XYZ file of C-alpha atoms in Angstrom:
548
model
C -302.550 -50.548 -194.188
C -302.906 -47.211 -192.467
C -304.520 -48.899 -189.512
C -301.565 -51.319 -189.225
C -299.006 -48.514 -189.199
C -300.990 -46.619 -186.534
C -301.010 -49.664 -184.296
C -297.230 -50.142 -184.656
C -296.551 -46.544 -183.639
C -298.874 -46.875 -180.710
C -296.987 -49.947 -179.472
C -293.644 -48.228 -179.926
C -294.861 -45.306 -177.909
C -295.848 -47.600 -175.075
C -292.404 -49.345 -174.933
C -290.127 -47.369 -172.506
C -286.862 -45.968 -173.836
C -284.073 -46.528 -171.267
C -281.612 -44.047 -172.655
C -284.087 -41.272 -172.501
C -285.065 -42.079 -168.866
C -281.440 -42.023 -167.655
C -280.962 -38.628 -169.111
C -284.121 -37.355 -167.517
C -283.484 -38.027 -163.761
C -280.505 -37.694 -161.325
C -279.727 -39.121 -157.868
C -277.757 -37.094 -155.293
C -276.738 -37.396 -151.633
C -275.957 -34.708 -149.075
C -273.582 -33.866 -147.455
C -270.882 -34.894 -149.856
C -268.172 -35.456 -148.778
C -269.164 -36.388 -145.195
C -266.792 -35.788 -142.235
C -267.830 -37.376 -138.940
C -266.098 -37.429 -135.547
C -265.400 -40.883 -134.133
C -268.486 -42.467 -132.507
C -270.906 -39.738 -133.535
C -273.957 -39.850 -135.834
C -274.545 -38.506 -139.350
C -277.751 -37.320 -140.994
C -277.846 -37.757 -144.769
C -280.385 -36.777 -147.395
C -280.854 -38.890 -150.479
C -282.878 -37.263 -153.315
C -283.717 -37.612 -157.027
C -285.061 -35.529 -159.870
C -287.383 -38.301 -161.009
C -290.953 -36.935 -160.910
C -292.375 -40.297 -159.894
C -289.599 -42.393 -158.382
C -289.932 -46.039 -157.660
C -288.041 -48.099 -155.065
C -285.243 -46.193 -153.294
C -282.955 -46.357 -150.224
C -279.354 -46.495 -148.978
C -276.845 -49.270 -148.565
C -274.468 -49.090 -145.553
C -273.245 -51.358 -142.785
C -273.853 -48.657 -140.139
C -277.011 -48.682 -138.097
C -279.529 -46.550 -140.013
C -282.863 -45.003 -139.197
C -285.184 -43.248 -141.684
C -286.084 -39.885 -140.224
C -288.337 -38.438 -142.918
C -289.267 -38.723 -146.595
C -290.875 -36.842 -149.440
C -291.976 -37.620 -153.042
C -288.418 -37.269 -154.295
C -286.199 -37.547 -151.125
C -285.487 -39.550 -147.993
C -283.569 -38.606 -144.848
C -281.619 -41.140 -142.794
C -279.666 -41.164 -139.504
C -276.434 -43.183 -139.351
C -275.293 -43.972 -135.801
C -271.952 -44.842 -134.091
C -269.660 -44.153 -136.987
C -266.258 -45.609 -136.024
C -264.483 -45.967 -139.361
C -264.314 -44.715 -142.931
C -267.041 -46.043 -145.218
C -268.687 -45.715 -148.645
C -272.476 -45.318 -148.736
C -274.746 -45.832 -151.773
C -277.998 -43.939 -152.287
C -280.271 -45.319 -155.036
C -283.541 -44.416 -156.745
C -285.439 -46.146 -159.585
C -287.372 -44.260 -162.151
C -289.566 -45.931 -164.806
C -287.931 -49.235 -164.080
C -284.416 -47.784 -164.246
C -282.229 -47.672 -161.055
C -279.628 -45.034 -160.526
C -277.369 -44.485 -157.468
C -274.984 -41.951 -155.921
C -271.883 -42.743 -153.825
C -271.032 -40.947 -150.567
C -267.529 -41.150 -149.038
C -267.782 -41.010 -145.245
C -264.546 -40.012 -143.498
C -264.268 -40.651 -139.758
C -261.807 -38.429 -137.840
C -260.346 -38.405 -134.321
C -258.622 -35.213 -133.084
C -255.265 -35.688 -131.296
C -256.763 -35.270 -127.820
C -254.058 -37.324 -126.073
C -250.435 -36.627 -127.005
C -247.825 -38.557 -124.984
C -244.162 -37.568 -124.726
C -241.579 -39.974 -123.377
C -237.949 -39.253 -122.404
C -235.787 -42.350 -122.215
C -234.172 -41.946 -119.735
C -235.103 -38.717 -117.962
C -231.675 -38.612 -116.197
C -228.691 -39.124 -118.503
C -224.949 -38.646 -118.149
C -223.084 -36.240 -120.384
C -222.292 -37.594 -123.865
C -224.902 -40.317 -123.379
C -227.620 -40.681 -126.034
C -231.217 -40.246 -124.995
C -234.441 -40.679 -126.945
C -237.266 -38.190 -127.288
C -240.390 -40.064 -128.353
C -243.936 -38.919 -129.010
C -247.027 -40.887 -129.910
C -250.757 -40.273 -130.242
C -252.817 -43.318 -129.203
C -256.012 -42.387 -131.092
C -256.015 -40.152 -134.151
C -257.575 -40.337 -137.622
C -257.097 -39.989 -140.472
C -253.405 -40.695 -139.974
C -252.489 -39.228 -143.368
C -253.620 -35.789 -142.155
C -251.444 -35.851 -139.016
C -248.175 -34.017 -138.359
C -246.098 -34.536 -135.175
C -243.451 -32.012 -134.087
C -240.906 -32.526 -131.287
C -239.889 -29.329 -129.481
C -236.907 -28.505 -127.263
C -238.082 -25.442 -125.453
C -239.503 -23.260 -128.230
C -237.171 -24.692 -130.868
C -238.291 -27.341 -133.339
C -236.259 -30.502 -132.850
C -237.902 -32.851 -135.390
C -241.049 -32.950 -137.555
C -242.825 -35.904 -139.154
C -245.946 -36.197 -141.327
C -247.844 -39.354 -142.279
C -249.089 -38.546 -145.769
C -247.378 -41.640 -147.152
C -248.577 -43.925 -144.370
C -250.529 -46.927 -145.509
C -254.180 -47.260 -144.680
C -253.398 -50.284 -142.531
C -250.875 -48.378 -140.412
C -252.373 -46.910 -137.275
C -249.241 -46.018 -135.223
C -248.859 -42.283 -134.922
C -245.421 -41.835 -133.371
C -242.118 -40.063 -133.883
C -238.750 -40.546 -132.149
C -235.332 -38.907 -132.319
C -232.009 -39.691 -130.597
C -229.978 -36.836 -129.062
C -226.540 -36.809 -127.394
C -226.661 -35.160 -123.966
C -224.598 -32.078 -123.161
C -224.427 -30.082 -119.945
C -226.297 -27.225 -121.544
C -229.257 -29.601 -122.065
C -229.764 -29.871 -118.288
C -233.253 -28.825 -117.271
C -234.308 -28.386 -120.895
C -238.037 -28.802 -121.470
C -239.201 -31.153 -124.215
C -242.726 -31.351 -125.614
C -244.662 -32.664 -128.586
C -247.227 -30.880 -130.759
C -249.795 -32.747 -132.928
C -251.747 -31.173 -135.813
C -254.597 -32.835 -137.681
C -255.349 -30.876 -140.857
C -258.753 -31.749 -142.322
C -259.107 -28.679 -144.508
C -258.730 -30.730 -147.759
C -261.792 -32.775 -146.628
C -263.736 -29.660 -145.790
C -262.913 -29.716 -142.086
C -260.744 -27.651 -139.822
C -257.299 -27.806 -138.140
C -257.108 -29.655 -134.808
C -254.248 -29.191 -132.324
C -252.977 -31.302 -129.427
C -249.943 -30.943 -127.136
C -248.196 -33.191 -124.699
C -247.219 -32.394 -121.167
C -243.751 -30.850 -120.848
C -240.969 -33.080 -119.549
C -237.663 -31.921 -118.127
C -234.399 -33.598 -119.066
C -231.745 -33.923 -116.379
C -228.044 -34.194 -117.203
C -225.612 -35.350 -114.520
C -222.044 -36.491 -113.884
C -221.181 -38.656 -110.911
C -218.156 -40.790 -111.677
C -216.004 -40.540 -108.543
C -216.689 -42.094 -105.146
C -217.188 -39.897 -102.047
C -214.354 -39.372 -99.578
C -214.857 -39.286 -95.785
C -212.801 -36.964 -93.617
C -212.742 -37.971 -89.946
C -210.238 -38.932 -87.297
C -209.818 -42.665 -86.899
C -210.140 -42.148 -83.132
C -213.256 -40.725 -81.496
C -213.739 -40.024 -77.806
C -216.927 -40.979 -76.015
C -219.149 -37.994 -75.307
C -216.917 -35.570 -77.220
C -218.397 -33.885 -80.297
C -216.319 -34.372 -83.431
C -216.827 -33.069 -86.957
C -216.976 -35.478 -89.882
C -217.008 -34.476 -93.554
C -217.940 -36.234 -96.774
C -216.895 -34.826 -100.165
C -217.420 -35.650 -103.827
C -215.589 -34.036 -106.734
C -216.393 -33.928 -110.442
C -220.102 -34.049 -109.770
C -222.756 -32.156 -111.762
C -225.001 -30.483 -110.792
C -223.144 -30.311 -107.477
C -225.848 -28.332 -105.697
C -228.308 -31.225 -106.084
C -226.134 -33.895 -104.463
C -227.939 -35.334 -101.430
C -225.869 -36.527 -98.460
C -226.841 -39.019 -95.750
C -224.400 -39.958 -93.005
C -224.518 -42.679 -90.345
C -222.447 -43.789 -87.370
C -223.499 -47.419 -87.142
C -227.335 -47.143 -86.925
C -227.316 -43.524 -85.747
C -228.217 -41.157 -88.594
C -226.420 -37.826 -88.460
C -227.700 -34.421 -89.582
C -225.279 -33.168 -92.242
C -225.058 -29.615 -93.546
C -224.340 -29.517 -97.288
C -222.360 -27.025 -99.373
C -221.086 -26.876 -102.933
C -218.810 -24.903 -105.211
C -218.221 -25.536 -108.897
C -218.200 -29.284 -109.519
C -217.522 -30.201 -105.874
C -220.031 -30.890 -103.122
C -219.457 -31.706 -99.491
C -221.301 -32.109 -96.225
C -220.266 -31.929 -92.579
C -221.936 -33.294 -89.480
C -221.280 -33.543 -85.765
C -220.645 -36.965 -84.233
C -221.294 -37.678 -80.567
C -220.345 -41.301 -79.926
C -221.777 -42.774 -76.737
C -220.324 -46.293 -76.837
C -216.710 -47.454 -76.937
C -215.277 -49.913 -79.420
C -214.864 -50.301 -83.172
C -217.657 -48.708 -85.203
C -218.323 -47.785 -88.830
C -219.035 -44.407 -90.363
C -221.040 -44.417 -93.604
C -221.658 -41.665 -96.166
C -224.328 -42.044 -98.865
C -224.409 -39.569 -101.741
C -227.226 -39.654 -104.294
C -227.741 -37.661 -107.454
C -230.682 -38.441 -109.678
C -230.870 -42.217 -110.196
C -227.329 -42.882 -108.900
C -226.258 -43.481 -105.296
C -222.709 -44.064 -104.102
C -221.651 -45.266 -100.670
C -218.376 -45.123 -98.756
C -217.561 -46.590 -95.334
C -214.762 -45.891 -92.879
C -213.952 -47.677 -89.606
C -213.432 -45.610 -86.444
C -212.432 -46.557 -82.905
C -214.283 -44.953 -79.996
C -212.379 -44.675 -76.709
C -212.997 -43.295 -73.215
C -210.342 -41.020 -71.689
C -211.617 -38.502 -69.104
C -209.102 -35.975 -67.730
C -207.130 -37.026 -64.640
C -208.472 -36.164 -61.181
C -206.342 -33.516 -59.438
C -206.960 -32.943 -55.738
C -205.413 -30.301 -53.437
C -205.905 -30.751 -49.723
C -206.354 -26.994 -49.303
C -206.581 -24.735 -52.342
C -206.344 -21.655 -50.055
C -203.382 -22.421 -47.774
C -201.662 -19.928 -45.486
C -198.136 -18.940 -46.418
C -195.699 -21.219 -44.658
C -198.064 -24.221 -44.410
C -197.728 -27.540 -46.227
C -199.721 -28.270 -49.422
C -200.530 -31.892 -50.319
C -201.402 -32.519 -54.027
C -202.615 -35.849 -55.459
C -203.351 -36.828 -59.080
C -205.093 -40.062 -60.101
C -206.500 -41.519 -63.317
C -210.244 -41.610 -63.974
C -211.960 -44.971 -63.396
C -213.502 -44.856 -66.891
C -210.082 -44.709 -68.546
C -208.968 -48.045 -69.961
C -206.201 -49.080 -69.910
C -204.820 -47.113 -66.952
C -202.955 -43.956 -67.955
C -199.486 -42.771 -66.969
C -199.572 -39.639 -64.807
C -197.110 -36.753 -64.592
C -197.697 -34.222 -61.817
C -195.906 -30.909 -62.269
C -193.211 -30.526 -59.636
C -193.324 -34.173 -58.593
C -189.854 -35.749 -58.443
C -190.786 -38.963 -60.294
C -193.071 -40.159 -63.078
C -195.749 -42.502 -61.693
C -196.134 -46.027 -62.994
C -199.258 -46.826 -65.077
C -202.258 -47.223 -62.789
C -200.582 -45.478 -59.835
C -201.379 -42.011 -58.481
C -198.877 -39.146 -58.436
C -198.403 -36.917 -55.396
C -196.546 -33.766 -54.377
C -195.878 -32.135 -50.966
C -194.483 -28.587 -50.678
C -194.581 -25.554 -48.385
C -196.716 -22.656 -49.650
C -194.956 -19.335 -50.188
C -196.376 -15.922 -51.001
C -194.999 -16.147 -54.545
C -197.002 -19.389 -55.030
C -200.191 -17.348 -54.995
C -201.849 -17.806 -58.411
C -199.641 -20.783 -59.249
C -201.270 -23.382 -61.550
C -200.880 -26.959 -60.393
C -201.220 -29.367 -63.329
C -201.343 -33.110 -63.862
C -200.913 -34.710 -67.275
C -202.339 -38.149 -68.105
C -200.891 -40.133 -71.015
C -202.703 -43.017 -72.732
C -201.849 -45.033 -75.852
C -204.866 -45.868 -78.074
C -204.519 -47.670 -81.413
C -200.832 -46.783 -81.558
C -201.394 -43.083 -80.823
C -200.291 -41.298 -77.658
C -203.109 -39.186 -76.167
C -202.680 -36.544 -73.454
C -205.183 -35.007 -71.025
C -204.342 -32.286 -68.473
C -206.143 -31.043 -65.377
C -205.176 -27.764 -63.684
C -206.012 -26.170 -60.346
C -204.967 -22.660 -59.344
C -203.434 -22.254 -55.886
C -204.355 -19.239 -53.771
C -201.838 -18.617 -50.992
C -203.145 -16.422 -48.178
C -200.786 -13.894 -46.548
C -200.914 -10.661 -44.558
C -201.011 -7.222 -46.223
C -197.792 -5.353 -46.957
C -196.674 -2.244 -48.796
C -193.953 -2.295 -51.427
C -192.213 0.952 -52.380
C -192.700 0.123 -56.064
C -196.486 -0.072 -55.717
C -196.932 2.462 -52.921
C -194.172 5.140 -52.964
C -193.647 6.923 -49.642
C -192.980 10.291 -51.325
C -195.214 11.557 -54.113
C -195.146 14.892 -55.990
C -198.310 16.427 -57.368
C -198.514 19.355 -59.802
C -200.823 22.136 -58.833
C -203.875 22.450 -61.046
C -203.660 18.898 -62.431
C -205.950 15.946 -61.639
C -204.095 13.707 -59.220
C -204.698 10.401 -57.425
C -202.836 8.886 -54.518
C -200.741 6.019 -55.940
C -200.840 3.180 -53.443
C -201.809 -0.446 -53.975
C -201.053 -2.911 -51.176
C -200.224 -6.548 -51.619
C -201.810 -9.443 -49.780
C -204.233 -12.324 -50.162
C -207.148 -12.032 -49.701
C -206.815 -8.713 -51.455
C -206.611 -6.161 -48.648
C -208.963 -3.255 -48.244
C -207.145 0.085 -48.393
C -208.180 3.110 -46.353
C -206.253 6.386 -46.598
C -206.860 9.316 -44.233
C -205.813 12.922 -44.670
C -206.562 15.569 -42.095
C -208.858 13.094 -40.331
C -210.966 12.460 -43.450
C -211.107 9.237 -45.456
C -210.339 10.083 -49.086
C -211.794 8.385 -52.161
C -208.884 6.687 -53.917
C -210.869 6.058 -57.134
C -211.745 9.710 -57.847
C -209.037 12.067 -59.157
C -208.893 15.505 -57.516
C -207.478 18.765 -58.790
C -204.266 19.353 -56.827
C -203.929 22.473 -54.727
C -201.438 23.604 -52.123
C -203.903 22.422 -49.483
C -203.254 18.798 -50.546
C -199.659 18.986 -49.359
C -199.140 16.854 -46.303
C -198.884 13.311 -44.958
C -201.496 10.693 -45.842
C -201.909 7.651 -43.608
C -202.867 4.502 -45.512
C -203.812 1.213 -43.875
C -204.311 -2.124 -45.668
C -206.402 -4.829 -43.985
C -207.453 -8.397 -44.706
C -208.534 -11.349 -42.561
C -204.933 -12.101 -41.625
C -203.961 -8.669 -40.316
C -203.252 -5.052 -41.210
C -200.366 -2.724 -41.972
C -200.062 1.090 -42.194
C -197.811 3.448 -44.123
C -197.344 7.222 -44.223
C -197.150 8.850 -47.637
C -195.745 12.356 -47.993
C -197.388 14.388 -50.761
C -195.857 17.652 -52.005
C -197.858 19.910 -54.311
C -195.653 22.172 -56.415
C -196.936 25.072 -58.470
C -195.544 27.177 -61.365
C -195.403 30.374 -59.248
C -192.751 28.813 -56.997
C -190.100 29.386 -59.654
C -189.967 25.909 -60.974
C -188.014 25.820 -64.202
C -189.502 24.457 -67.368
C -187.176 21.485 -67.187
C -188.293 20.813 -63.604
C -191.929 21.081 -64.659
C -191.240 18.638 -67.477
C -189.598 16.208 -65.046
C -192.518 16.575 -62.618
C -195.040 15.957 -65.391
C -193.140 12.904 -66.623
C -192.854 11.611 -63.073
C -196.551 12.166 -62.500
C -197.463 10.397 -65.724
C -195.162 7.529 -64.777
C -196.804 7.224 -61.385
C -200.221 7.315 -63.060
C -199.198 4.439 -65.332
C -197.882 2.506 -62.330
C -201.105 3.226 -60.470
C -203.299 2.029 -63.338
C -201.168 -1.102 -63.828
C -201.259 -1.963 -60.152
C -204.979 -1.253 -60.088
C -205.584 -3.665 -62.972
C -203.462 -6.276 -61.213
C -205.391 -5.606 -58.066
C -208.731 -6.404 -59.725
C -208.105 -10.166 -60.261
C -207.080 -10.407 -56.633
C -210.289 -8.662 -55.818
C -212.217 -11.182 -57.924
C -210.422 -14.082 -56.257
C -211.428 -12.680 -52.928
C -215.070 -12.733 -54.069
C -214.830 -16.509 -54.361
C -214.560 -16.768 -50.581
C -217.646 -17.731 -48.644
C -220.339 -15.028 -48.259
C -220.043 -15.230 -44.472
C -216.338 -14.492 -44.676
C -216.974 -11.516 -47.003
C -219.469 -10.063 -44.606
C -216.971 -10.601 -41.776
C -214.299 -8.804 -43.838
C -216.598 -5.819 -44.359
C -217.289 -5.583 -40.654
C -213.582 -5.830 -39.855
C -212.677 -3.203 -42.487
C -215.316 -0.834 -41.187
C -214.155 -1.290 -37.603
C -210.547 -0.972 -38.668
C -211.242 2.244 -40.594
C -212.725 3.771 -37.454
C -209.777 2.622 -35.352
C -207.311 3.874 -37.981
C -209.000 7.250 -38.096
C -208.541 7.551 -34.367
C -204.913 6.386 -34.561
C -204.096 8.696 -37.454
C -205.718 11.609 -35.608
C -203.648 10.819 -32.515
C -200.323 11.037 -34.393
C -201.458 13.708 -36.908
C -201.621 11.489 -40.005
């Protein structure tokens, strides 16, 4: 009996007890939890506390490679992890299998964040959409997208409630455009927070996009004359009002196929441009103005008529006639003028018929010197009467002469004061004046301090190509010591000042005559100089002979 009981206990001892074995050993996997970046590999260690483990391994659909092993552990490499997964690590001990579960979380940082403005140019009060999306990011439930206007938060969205099947990481918001939104910068910020899974915080930002607000509701207006003359520069303008931003309006202007070069300006909500037109062909043409602002372009056209109307041709048989000779003046229309103009020649008795020349014949007089001869051409174009005038100045040549008003025969100087001989001759060409006193030629342009020695008779001779004339001028120098009363002195001073004014006035009038004389041929000027020099010598001898 004792032997039977001993055998039973021996058999019971040899039969394994499952409950006891499970309590004895454990299976674990490391790391747990596992966080892996998309496409990368993961090394895991699977171990047990069983002193003598049996079959063991891992179950996963990822490519695996055993790297190393020990009595109670194994190390594996998982490659190309592209999604979340659950891995099982198992060991058997004394015929009992036990496993551990590993949650593998794949993540993708928000490396590409895309912002879209729809549209980028919008009119005021128009709605526009700010949209942001991240093409590749995981896990979506850990993502937050924030839309920014400048530095201000415009809208925020998280995806904690997103389903596992949803993979679209995007956020959009509609905004109504206002002028103050113009040139505002919009951006999007993405945050992937993996701290609950034992990871870190990943950031991503989009490129900044600028929103443009504009107003462009009214058509441009062209400002130009409906008639343009060939070869004559004209200014054309193009203007738009109620446009924003006015300084960014772009103008392009054309005359037919010829592009102009406009100069743009702006003020407030108005913009305009001006350009110079130089039409080279006659006929009906079209002026075009294109104005663009952002995505909008507006065009306006205006017809213009280009005509040819050169000034009339005025001809004088002799522009430098002698006094007393006949002057023949003819005016005709230019051959390029079409149709033929009507001509009106100043002084002509009758108005010429269209296409016919106008003429005038008169005898030149001294007072005609400096007279402007003019001819006016009249032409009707597109119902408008146009006028062109041509002028020629007549220069009548006559001998020198002295007028009492411009060359007084008696002149009073005041002793001690700067004095000049007041004498300007008349004549055309402007005569040369030579005055001699005591046998010496005096300088008429330099004032001299009057003394009693200046009292006497001055002999002045004026000469031009047509002849010469002489005149004696009596000069009296009066001083204070001669008993002149204060009232007499005052009268003398006033008289002297008056003569000085007359002298200056006549001198200024004499200068244009002098300039007109310079227009004569160089040979004639040289001849005049020779004659004046010879005449001055002769005059000096004559004046010396009769005590000038």
